[in-house]
Amino acid sequence: MTTAQDYPVLWPVPTRWADNDHYGHVNNVTYYSYFDTAVNAWLIHATGTDIRDLAAIGLVAQTSCQFLGSLSFPDQLRVGLRISRLGRSSITYELAIFREDGDALELAATGGFVHVYVDSETRRSVEIPAVIREAAAALVVAPATG
């Protein structure tokens, strides 16, 4: 079972009033927004730079989510981040959303997210910028066995 200890980073993301849908829980598409927010906020924090100003930008090429629990405003979340593959021009993130419940973290979703780096002007594939690669290396985990 996935736990918070499986992730080197647990990035805080609050739910918002507007995240709830007509059924009173966070709409499924919003989970993807939490992934995107956590990855990019962590990159800005870890690199100490505004990643939007780099010559290469990370575009989302693939994303997935398995929904395991319901969320609702005003839940406080932690998004677990780890990297399963750090390639020449792409990074594969493994992510998990945990809902804070007192001192415990309850798993609500797991997912994946692939950033492909492209030149910000030509949109052609390029190497991951050094500042991104250096930060990302700290989140690389060994592949699961078994």
CSV table of N, CA and C in Angstrom, one decimal:
chain,number,residue,atom,x,y,z
A,1,MET,N,0.8,-1.2,0.0
A,1,MET,CA,0.0,0.0,0.0
A,1,MET,C,0.9,1.2,0.0
A,2,THR,N,0.5,2.2,-0.7
A,2,THR,CA,1.2,3.5,-0.8
A,2,THR,C,1.0,4.3,0.4
A,3,THR,N,2.1,4.8,1.0
A,3,THR,CA,2.1,5.7,2.1
A,3,THR,C,2.9,6.9,1.9
A,4,ALA,N,2.7,7.9,2.7
A,4,ALA,CA,3.4,9.2,2.6
A,4,ALA,C,4.9,9.0,2.7
A,5,GLN,N,5.4,8.0,3.4
A,5,GLN,CA,6.8,7.8,3.5
A,5,GLN,C,7.4,7.3,2.2
A,6,ASP,N,6.6,7.0,1.2
A,6,ASP,CA,7.1,6.5,-0.1
A,6,ASP,C,7.6,7.7,-1.0
A,7,TYR,N,7.3,8.9,-0.5
A,7,TYR,CA,7.6,10.1,-1.3
A,7,TYR,C,8.5,11.1,-0.6
A,8,PRO,N,9.6,11.5,-1.3
A,8,PRO,CA,10.6,12.4,-0.8
A,8,PRO,C,10.1,13.8,-0.5
A,9,VAL,N,9.0,14.2,-1.2
A,9,VAL,CA,8.4,15.5,-1.0
A,9,VAL,C,6.9,15.3,-0.8
A,10,LEU,N,6.4,16.0,0.2
A,10,LEU,CA,5.0,16.1,0.4
A,10,LEU,C,4.6,17.6,0.3
A,11,TRP,N,4.1,18.0,-0.9
A,11,TRP,CA,3.9,19.4,-1.2
A,11,TRP,C,2.5,19.8,-0.7
A,12,PRO,N,2.3,20.9,0.1
A,12,PRO,CA,1.0,21.3,0.6
A,12,PRO,C,0.2,22.0,-0.5
A,13,VAL,N,-1.1,21.5,-0.7
A,13,VAL,CA,-2.0,22.1,-1.6
A,13,VAL,C,-3.4,22.2,-0.9
A,14,PRO,N,-3.9,23.3,-0.7
A,14,PRO,CA,-5.3,23.4,-0.1
A,14,PRO,C,-6.3,23.2,-1.1
A,15,THR,N,-7.5,22.6,-0.7
A,15,THR,CA,-8.6,22.6,-1.6
A,15,THR,C,-9.2,24.0,-1.6
A,16,ARG,N,-10.0,24.3,-2.6
A,16,ARG,CA,-10.7,25.6,-2.7
A,16,ARG,C,-12.2,25.4,-2.7
A,17,TRP,N,-12.9,26.4,-2.4
A,17,TRP,CA,-14.4,26.4,-2.4
A,17,TRP,C,-14.8,25.9,-3.8
A,18,ALA,N,-14.2,26.5,-4.8
A,18,ALA,CA,-14.6,26.2,-6.2
A,18,ALA,C,-14.3,24.8,-6.7
A,19,ASP,N,-13.5,24.1,-5.9
A,19,ASP,CA,-13.1,22.7,-6.3
A,19,ASP,C,-14.3,21.7,-6.1
A,20,ASN,N,-15.2,22.0,-5.2
A,20,ASN,CA,-16.4,21.1,-5.0
A,20,ASN,C,-17.3,21.2,-6.2
A,21,ASP,N,-17.8,20.0,-6.6
A,21,ASP,CA,-18.8,20.0,-7.7
A,21,ASP,C,-20.2,19.9,-7.1
A,22,HIS,N,-21.2,19.7,-7.9
A,22,HIS,CA,-22.6,19.7,-7.5
A,22,HIS,C,-22.9,18.5,-6.5
A,23,TYR,N,-22.0,17.5,-6.5
A,23,TYR,CA,-22.2,16.4,-5.6
A,23,TYR,C,-21.6,16.6,-4.2
A,24,GLY,N,-20.9,17.7,-4.1
A,24,GLY,CA,-20.4,18.1,-2.8
A,24,GLY,C,-19.0,17.5,-2.5
A,25,HIS,N,-18.3,17.1,-3.5
A,25,HIS,CA,-16.9,16.6,-3.4
A,25,HIS,C,-16.0,17.2,-4.5
A,26,VAL,N,-14.7,17.1,-4.3
A,26,VAL,CA,-13.8,17.7,-5.3
A,26,VAL,C,-14.0,16.9,-6.6
A,27,ASN,N,-14.2,17.6,-7.7
A,27,ASN,CA,-14.4,17.0,-9.0
A,27,ASN,C,-13.2,16.3,-9.5
A,28,ASN,N,-13.3,15.2,-10.2
A,28,ASN,CA,-12.2,14.4,-10.6
A,28,ASN,C,-11.1,15.2,-11.4
A,29,VAL,N,-11.5,16.1,-12.2
A,29,VAL,CA,-10.5,16.8,-13.0
A,29,VAL,C,-9.6,17.7,-12.2
A,30,THR,N,-10.1,18.1,-11.0
A,30,THR,CA,-9.3,19.0,-10.1
A,30,THR,C,-8.1,18.3,-9.6
A,31,TYR,N,-8.2,16.9,-9.4
A,31,TYR,CA,-7.0,16.2,-8.9
A,31,TYR,C,-5.8,16.4,-9.9
A,32,TYR,N,-6.0,16.5,-11.2
A,32,TYR,CA,-5.0,16.8,-12.1
A,32,TYR,C,-4.4,18.2,-11.9
A,33,SER,N,-5.2,19.1,-11.5
A,33,SER,CA,-4.7,20.5,-11.2
A,33,SER,C,-3.8,20.4,-9.9
A,34,TYR,N,-4.2,19.6,-8.9
A,34,TYR,CA,-3.4,19.5,-7.8
A,34,TYR,C,-2.0,18.9,-8.1
A,35,PHE,N,-2.0,17.9,-9.0
A,35,PHE,CA,-0.7,17.4,-9.5
A,35,PHE,C,0.2,18.5,-10.2
A,36,ASP,N,-0.5,19.2,-11.1
A,36,ASP,CA,0.2,20.2,-11.8
A,36,ASP,C,0.8,21.3,-10.9
A,37,THR,N,-0.1,21.7,-10.0
A,37,THR,CA,0.3,22.8,-9.0
A,37,THR,C,1.5,22.3,-8.2
A,38,ALA,N,1.4,21.1,-7.6
A,38,ALA,CA,2.5,20.6,-6.8
A,38,ALA,C,3.8,20.5,-7.5
A,39,VAL,N,3.8,19.9,-8.7
A,39,VAL,CA,5.0,19.7,-9.5
A,39,VAL,C,5.7,21.0,-9.8
A,40,ASN,N,4.9,21.9,-10.3
A,40,ASN,CA,5.5,23.2,-10.7
A,40,ASN,C,5.9,24.1,-9.6
A,41,ALA,N,5.1,24.1,-8.5
A,41,ALA,CA,5.5,24.9,-7.3
A,41,ALA,C,6.7,24.3,-6.7
A,42,TRP,N,6.8,23.0,-6.6
A,42,TRP,CA,8.0,22.3,-6.1
A,42,TRP,C,9.2,22.7,-7.0
A,43,LEU,N,9.1,22.6,-8.3
A,43,LEU,CA,10.2,23.0,-9.2
A,43,LEU,C,10.7,24.4,-9.0
A,44,ILE,N,9.8,25.3,-8.8
A,44,ILE,CA,10.2,26.7,-8.6
A,44,ILE,C,10.9,26.8,-7.3
A,45,HIS,N,10.4,26.2,-6.2
A,45,HIS,CA,11.0,26.2,-4.9
A,45,HIS,C,12.4,25.5,-5.0
A,46,ALA,N,12.5,24.4,-5.5
A,46,ALA,CA,13.7,23.6,-5.5
A,46,ALA,C,14.8,24.2,-6.4
A,47,THR,N,14.4,24.8,-7.4
A,47,THR,CA,15.4,25.4,-8.3
A,47,THR,C,15.8,26.9,-7.9
A,48,GLY,N,14.9,27.5,-7.2
A,48,GLY,CA,15.1,28.9,-6.8
A,48,GLY,C,15.0,29.8,-8.0
A,49,THR,N,14.3,29.4,-9.0
A,49,THR,CA,14.2,30.2,-10.2
A,49,THR,C,12.7,30.2,-10.7
A,50,ASP,N,12.3,31.2,-11.5
A,50,ASP,CA,11.0,31.1,-12.1
A,50,ASP,C,11.2,30.3,-13.4
A,51,ILE,N,10.7,29.1,-13.3
A,51,ILE,CA,10.8,28.1,-14.4
A,51,ILE,C,10.2,28.6,-15.7
A,52,ARG,N,9.3,29.5,-15.6
A,52,ARG,CA,8.7,30.1,-16.9
A,52,ARG,C,9.7,30.9,-17.7
A,53,ASP,N,10.8,31.3,-17.0
A,53,ASP,CA,11.7,32.2,-17.7
A,53,ASP,C,12.9,31.4,-18.3
A,54,LEU,N,12.9,30.1,-18.2
A,54,LEU,CA,14.0,29.2,-18.8
A,54,LEU,C,13.8,29.1,-20.3
A,55,ALA,N,14.9,28.8,-21.0
A,55,ALA,CA,14.8,28.6,-22.4
A,55,ALA,C,14.1,27.4,-22.8
A,56,ALA,N,14.0,26.4,-21.9
A,56,ALA,CA,13.2,25.2,-22.1
A,56,ALA,C,12.1,25.1,-21.1
A,57,ILE,N,10.9,24.7,-21.5
A,57,ILE,CA,9.8,24.5,-20.6
A,57,ILE,C,9.3,23.1,-20.6
A,58,GLY,N,8.7,22.7,-19.5
A,58,GLY,CA,8.2,21.3,-19.4
A,58,GLY,C,6.7,21.3,-19.8
A,59,LEU,N,6.4,20.6,-20.8
A,59,LEU,CA,5.0,20.4,-21.2
A,59,LEU,C,4.5,19.1,-20.8
A,60,VAL,N,3.2,19.0,-20.3
A,60,VAL,CA,2.7,17.7,-19.9
A,60,VAL,C,2.3,16.9,-21.1
A,61,ALA,N,3.0,15.8,-21.2
A,61,ALA,CA,2.7,14.9,-22.3
A,61,ALA,C,1.8,13.7,-22.0
A,62,GLN,N,1.7,13.4,-20.7
A,62,GLN,CA,0.9,12.3,-20.2
A,62,GLN,C,0.6,12.5,-18.8
A,63,THR,N,-0.6,12.1,-18.4
A,63,THR,CA,-1.0,12.2,-17.0
A,63,THR,C,-2.1,11.1,-16.7
A,64,SER,N,-2.1,10.6,-15.5
A,64,SER,CA,-3.1,9.6,-15.1
A,64,SER,C,-3.4,9.8,-13.7
A,65,CYS,N,-4.6,9.2,-13.3
A,65,CYS,CA,-5.0,9.3,-11.9
A,65,CYS,C,-5.9,8.1,-11.5
A,66,GLN,N,-5.6,7.5,-10.4
A,66,GLN,CA,-6.5,6.5,-9.8
A,66,GLN,C,-7.1,7.1,-8.6
A,67,PHE,N,-8.4,7.2,-8.6
A,67,PHE,CA,-9.1,7.8,-7.4
A,67,PHE,C,-9.4,6.8,-6.4
A,68,LEU,N,-9.0,7.1,-5.2
A,68,LEU,CA,-9.1,6.1,-4.1
A,68,LEU,C,-9.9,6.6,-2.9
A,69,GLY,N,-10.1,7.9,-2.8
A,69,GLY,CA,-10.9,8.5,-1.7
A,69,GLY,C,-11.5,9.8,-2.1
A,70,SER,N,-12.5,10.2,-1.4
A,70,SER,CA,-13.2,11.5,-1.7
A,70,SER,C,-12.5,12.6,-1.0
A,71,LEU,N,-12.5,13.8,-1.7
A,71,LEU,CA,-12.0,15.0,-1.1
A,71,LEU,C,-13.1,16.0,-1.1
A,72,SER,N,-13.0,17.0,-0.2
A,72,SER,CA,-14.0,18.1,-0.2
A,72,SER,C,-13.4,19.3,0.5
A,73,PHE,N,-13.8,20.5,0.0
A,73,PHE,CA,-13.4,21.7,0.7
A,73,PHE,C,-13.9,21.7,2.1
A,74,PRO,N,-13.2,22.0,3.1
A,74,PRO,CA,-11.9,22.7,3.2
A,74,PRO,C,-10.7,21.8,3.5
A,75,ASP,N,-10.7,20.6,2.9
A,75,ASP,CA,-9.6,19.6,3.1
A,75,ASP,C,-8.2,20.3,2.8
A,76,GLN,N,-7.2,19.9,3.7
A,76,GLN,CA,-5.8,20.3,3.4
A,76,GLN,C,-5.1,19.1,2.9
A,77,LEU,N,-4.4,19.3,1.8
A,77,LEU,CA,-3.8,18.1,1.1
A,77,LEU,C,-2.2,18.2,1.1
A,78,ARG,N,-1.7,17.1,0.9
A,78,ARG,CA,-0.2,16.9,0.7
A,78,ARG,C,-0.1,16.1,-0.6
A,79,VAL,N,0.6,16.6,-1.6
A,79,VAL,CA,0.8,15.9,-2.8
A,79,VAL,C,2.2,15.3,-2.7
A,80,GLY,N,2.3,13.9,-2.7
A,80,GLY,CA,3.6,13.3,-2.7
A,80,GLY,C,4.2,13.3,-4.1
A,81,LEU,N,5.5,13.6,-4.1
A,81,LEU,CA,6.2,13.7,-5.4
A,81,LEU,C,7.5,12.7,-5.3
A,82,ARG,N,7.6,12.0,-6.4
A,82,ARG,CA,8.9,11.2,-6.6
A,82,ARG,C,9.0,11.0,-8.1
A,83,ILE,N,10.2,10.7,-8.5
A,83,ILE,CA,10.5,10.6,-9.9
A,83,ILE,C,11.0,9.2,-10.2
A,84,SER,N,10.3,8.5,-11.1
A,84,SER,CA,10.7,7.1,-11.5
A,84,SER,C,11.6,7.1,-12.7
A,85,ARG,N,11.6,8.2,-13.5
A,85,ARG,CA,12.5,8.2,-14.7
A,85,ARG,C,12.9,9.6,-14.9
A,86,LEU,N,14.3,9.8,-15.0
A,86,LEU,CA,14.8,11.1,-15.4
A,86,LEU,C,15.6,10.9,-16.7
A,87,GLY,N,14.9,11.2,-17.8
A,87,GLY,CA,15.5,11.0,-19.1
A,87,GLY,C,16.3,12.2,-19.6
A,88,ARG,N,16.6,12.2,-20.9
A,88,ARG,CA,17.4,13.2,-21.5
A,88,ARG,C,16.5,14.5,-21.6
A,89,SER,N,15.2,14.3,-22.1
A,89,SER,CA,14.3,15.4,-22.3
A,89,SER,C,13.0,15.3,-21.6
A,90,SER,N,12.9,14.2,-20.7
A,90,SER,CA,11.6,14.1,-20.0
A,90,SER,C,11.8,13.6,-18.6
A,91,ILE,N,10.8,13.9,-17.8
A,91,ILE,CA,10.8,13.5,-16.4
A,91,ILE,C,9.4,12.8,-16.1
A,92,THR,N,9.5,11.6,-15.6
A,92,THR,CA,8.3,10.9,-15.2
A,92,THR,C,8.1,10.9,-13.7
A,93,TYR,N,7.1,11.6,-13.3
A,93,TYR,CA,6.7,11.8,-11.8
A,93,TYR,C,5.7,10.7,-11.4
A,94,GLU,N,5.9,10.2,-10.2
A,94,GLU,CA,4.8,9.4,-9.6
A,94,GLU,C,4.3,10.3,-8.5
A,95,LEU,N,3.0,10.4,-8.4
A,95,LEU,CA,2.4,11.3,-7.5
A,95,LEU,C,1.3,10.6,-6.6
A,96,ALA,N,1.0,11.2,-5.5
A,96,ALA,CA,-0.1,10.7,-4.6
A,96,ALA,C,-0.7,11.9,-3.9
A,97,ILE,N,-2.0,11.9,-3.7
A,97,ILE,CA,-2.7,12.9,-3.0
A,97,ILE,C,-3.1,12.4,-1.7
A,98,PHE,N,-2.7,13.0,-0.6
A,98,PHE,CA,-3.1,12.6,0.8
A,98,PHE,C,-3.9,13.7,1.4
A,99,ARG,N,-4.9,13.4,2.1
A,99,ARG,CA,-5.7,14.3,2.8
A,99,ARG,C,-5.3,14.3,4.3
A,100,GLU,N,-5.0,15.5,4.8
A,100,GLU,CA,-4.6,15.6,6.2
A,100,GLU,C,-5.8,15.3,7.1
A,101,ASP,N,-5.6,14.4,8.1
A,101,ASP,CA,-6.6,14.1,9.1
A,101,ASP,C,-5.9,14.1,10.4
A,102,GLY,N,-5.9,15.2,11.0
A,102,GLY,CA,-5.1,15.4,12.3
A,102,GLY,C,-3.6,15.2,11.9
A,103,ASP,N,-3.0,14.3,12.6
A,103,ASP,CA,-1.6,14.0,12.3
A,103,ASP,C,-1.4,12.9,11.3
A,104,ALA,N,-2.5,12.3,10.8
A,104,ALA,CA,-2.4,11.3,9.8
A,104,ALA,C,-2.6,11.8,8.4
A,105,LEU,N,-2.1,11.1,7.4
A,105,LEU,CA,-2.4,11.4,6.0
A,105,LEU,C,-3.1,10.2,5.4
A,106,GLU,N,-4.3,10.5,4.8
A,106,GLU,CA,-5.1,9.5,4.2
A,106,GLU,C,-4.9,9.6,2.7
A,107,LEU,N,-4.6,8.4,2.1
A,107,LEU,CA,-4.4,8.4,0.6
A,107,LEU,C,-5.7,8.6,-0.1
A,108,ALA,N,-5.8,9.5,-1.0
A,108,ALA,CA,-7.0,9.8,-1.8
A,108,ALA,C,-6.8,9.5,-3.3
A,109,ALA,N,-5.6,9.5,-3.8
A,109,ALA,CA,-5.4,9.2,-5.2
A,109,ALA,C,-3.9,9.0,-5.5
A,110,THR,N,-3.6,8.2,-6.5
A,110,THR,CA,-2.3,8.1,-7.0
A,110,THR,C,-2.3,8.4,-8.5
A,111,GLY,N,-1.1,8.8,-9.0
A,111,GLY,CA,-1.1,9.1,-10.4
A,111,GLY,C,0.3,9.3,-11.0
A,112,GLY,N,0.3,9.6,-12.3
A,112,GLY,CA,1.5,9.8,-13.0
A,112,GLY,C,1.5,11.1,-13.8
A,113,PHE,N,2.6,11.6,-14.1
A,113,PHE,CA,2.7,12.9,-14.8
A,113,PHE,C,4.1,12.9,-15.5
A,114,VAL,N,4.1,13.2,-16.8
A,114,VAL,CA,5.3,13.2,-17.6
A,114,VAL,C,5.5,14.6,-18.2
A,115,HIS,N,6.6,15.2,-17.8
A,115,HIS,CA,7.0,16.5,-18.4
A,115,HIS,C,8.0,16.2,-19.5
A,116,VAL,N,7.7,16.8,-20.7
A,116,VAL,CA,8.7,16.7,-21.8
A,116,VAL,C,9.2,18.1,-22.0
A,117,TYR,N,10.5,18.3,-22.1
A,117,TYR,CA,11.1,19.6,-22.2
A,117,TYR,C,11.3,20.0,-23.6
A,118,VAL,N,10.8,21.2,-24.0
A,118,VAL,CA,10.9,21.7,-25.3
A,118,VAL,C,11.4,23.1,-25.3
A,119,ASP,N,12.0,23.5,-26.4
A,119,ASP,CA,12.5,24.9,-26.5
A,119,ASP,C,11.2,25.8,-26.4
A,120,SER,N,11.3,26.9,-25.6
A,120,SER,CA,10.1,27.7,-25.3
A,120,SER,C,9.6,28.4,-26.6
A,121,GLU,N,10.5,28.6,-27.6
A,121,GLU,CA,10.0,29.3,-28.8
A,121,GLU,C,9.7,28.3,-29.9
A,122,THR,N,10.5,27.3,-30.2
A,122,THR,CA,10.3,26.4,-31.3
A,122,THR,C,9.4,25.2,-31.0
A,123,ARG,N,9.3,24.9,-29.7
A,123,ARG,CA,8.6,23.8,-29.2
A,123,ARG,C,9.2,22.4,-29.6
A,124,ARG,N,10.5,22.5,-30.0
A,124,ARG,CA,11.2,21.2,-30.3
A,124,ARG,C,11.8,20.7,-29.1
A,125,SER,N,11.9,19.4,-29.0
A,125,SER,CA,12.4,18.7,-27.9
A,125,SER,C,13.9,19.1,-27.6
A,126,VAL,N,14.2,19.3,-26.3
A,126,VAL,CA,15.5,19.7,-25.9
A,126,VAL,C,15.9,19.0,-24.6
A,127,GLU,N,17.1,19.0,-24.2
A,127,GLU,CA,17.5,18.4,-23.0
A,127,GLU,C,16.9,19.2,-21.8
A,128,ILE,N,16.7,18.5,-20.7
A,128,ILE,CA,16.2,19.1,-19.5
A,128,ILE,C,17.2,20.1,-19.0
A,129,PRO,N,16.8,21.3,-18.7
A,129,PRO,CA,17.7,22.4,-18.2
A,129,PRO,C,18.5,21.9,-17.0
A,130,ALA,N,19.7,22.2,-16.9
A,130,ALA,CA,20.6,21.7,-15.8
A,130,ALA,C,20.0,22.0,-14.4
A,131,VAL,N,19.4,23.2,-14.2
A,131,VAL,CA,18.9,23.6,-12.9
A,131,VAL,C,17.7,22.7,-12.6
A,132,ILE,N,16.9,22.3,-13.6
A,132,ILE,CA,15.8,21.3,-13.3
A,132,ILE,C,16.3,19.9,-13.1
A,133,ARG,N,17.3,19.5,-13.9
A,133,ARG,CA,17.9,18.2,-13.7
A,133,ARG,C,18.5,18.0,-12.3
A,134,GLU,N,19.2,19.0,-11.9
A,134,GLU,CA,19.8,18.9,-10.5
A,134,GLU,C,18.8,18.8,-9.4
A,135,ALA,N,17.7,19.6,-9.5
A,135,ALA,CA,16.7,19.5,-8.5
A,135,ALA,C,15.9,18.1,-8.6
A,136,ALA,N,15.6,17.7,-9.8
A,136,ALA,CA,14.9,16.5,-10.0
A,136,ALA,C,15.6,15.2,-9.5
A,137,ALA,N,17.0,15.3,-9.6
A,137,ALA,CA,17.8,14.1,-9.3
A,137,ALA,C,17.5,13.7,-7.8
A,138,ALA,N,17.2,14.7,-7.0
A,138,ALA,CA,16.9,14.4,-5.5
A,138,ALA,C,15.6,13.6,-5.3
A,139,LEU,N,14.8,13.6,-6.3
A,139,LEU,CA,13.5,12.8,-6.1
A,139,LEU,C,13.5,11.5,-6.8
A,140,VAL,N,14.6,11.1,-7.5
A,140,VAL,CA,14.6,9.8,-8.2
A,140,VAL,C,14.6,8.7,-7.2
A,141,VAL,N,13.7,7.8,-7.4
A,141,VAL,CA,13.6,6.6,-6.6
A,141,VAL,C,13.9,5.3,-7.4
A,142,ALA,N,14.3,4.3,-6.7
A,142,ALA,CA,14.6,3.0,-7.4
A,142,ALA,C,13.2,2.5,-7.9
A,143,PRO,N,13.3,1.8,-9.1
A,143,PRO,CA,12.0,1.2,-9.5
A,143,PRO,C,11.5,0.1,-8.5
A,144,ALA,N,10.2,0.0,-8.4
A,144,ALA,CA,9.6,-1.0,-7.5
A,144,ALA,C,10.0,-2.4,-8.0
A,145,THR,N,10.2,-3.3,-7.1
A,145,THR,CA,10.5,-4.7,-7.5
A,145,THR,C,9.3,-5.6,-7.0
A,146,GLY,N,9.2,-6.7,-7.7
A,146,GLY,CA,8.2,-7.7,-7.2
A,146,GLY,C,7.1,-7.9,-8.1
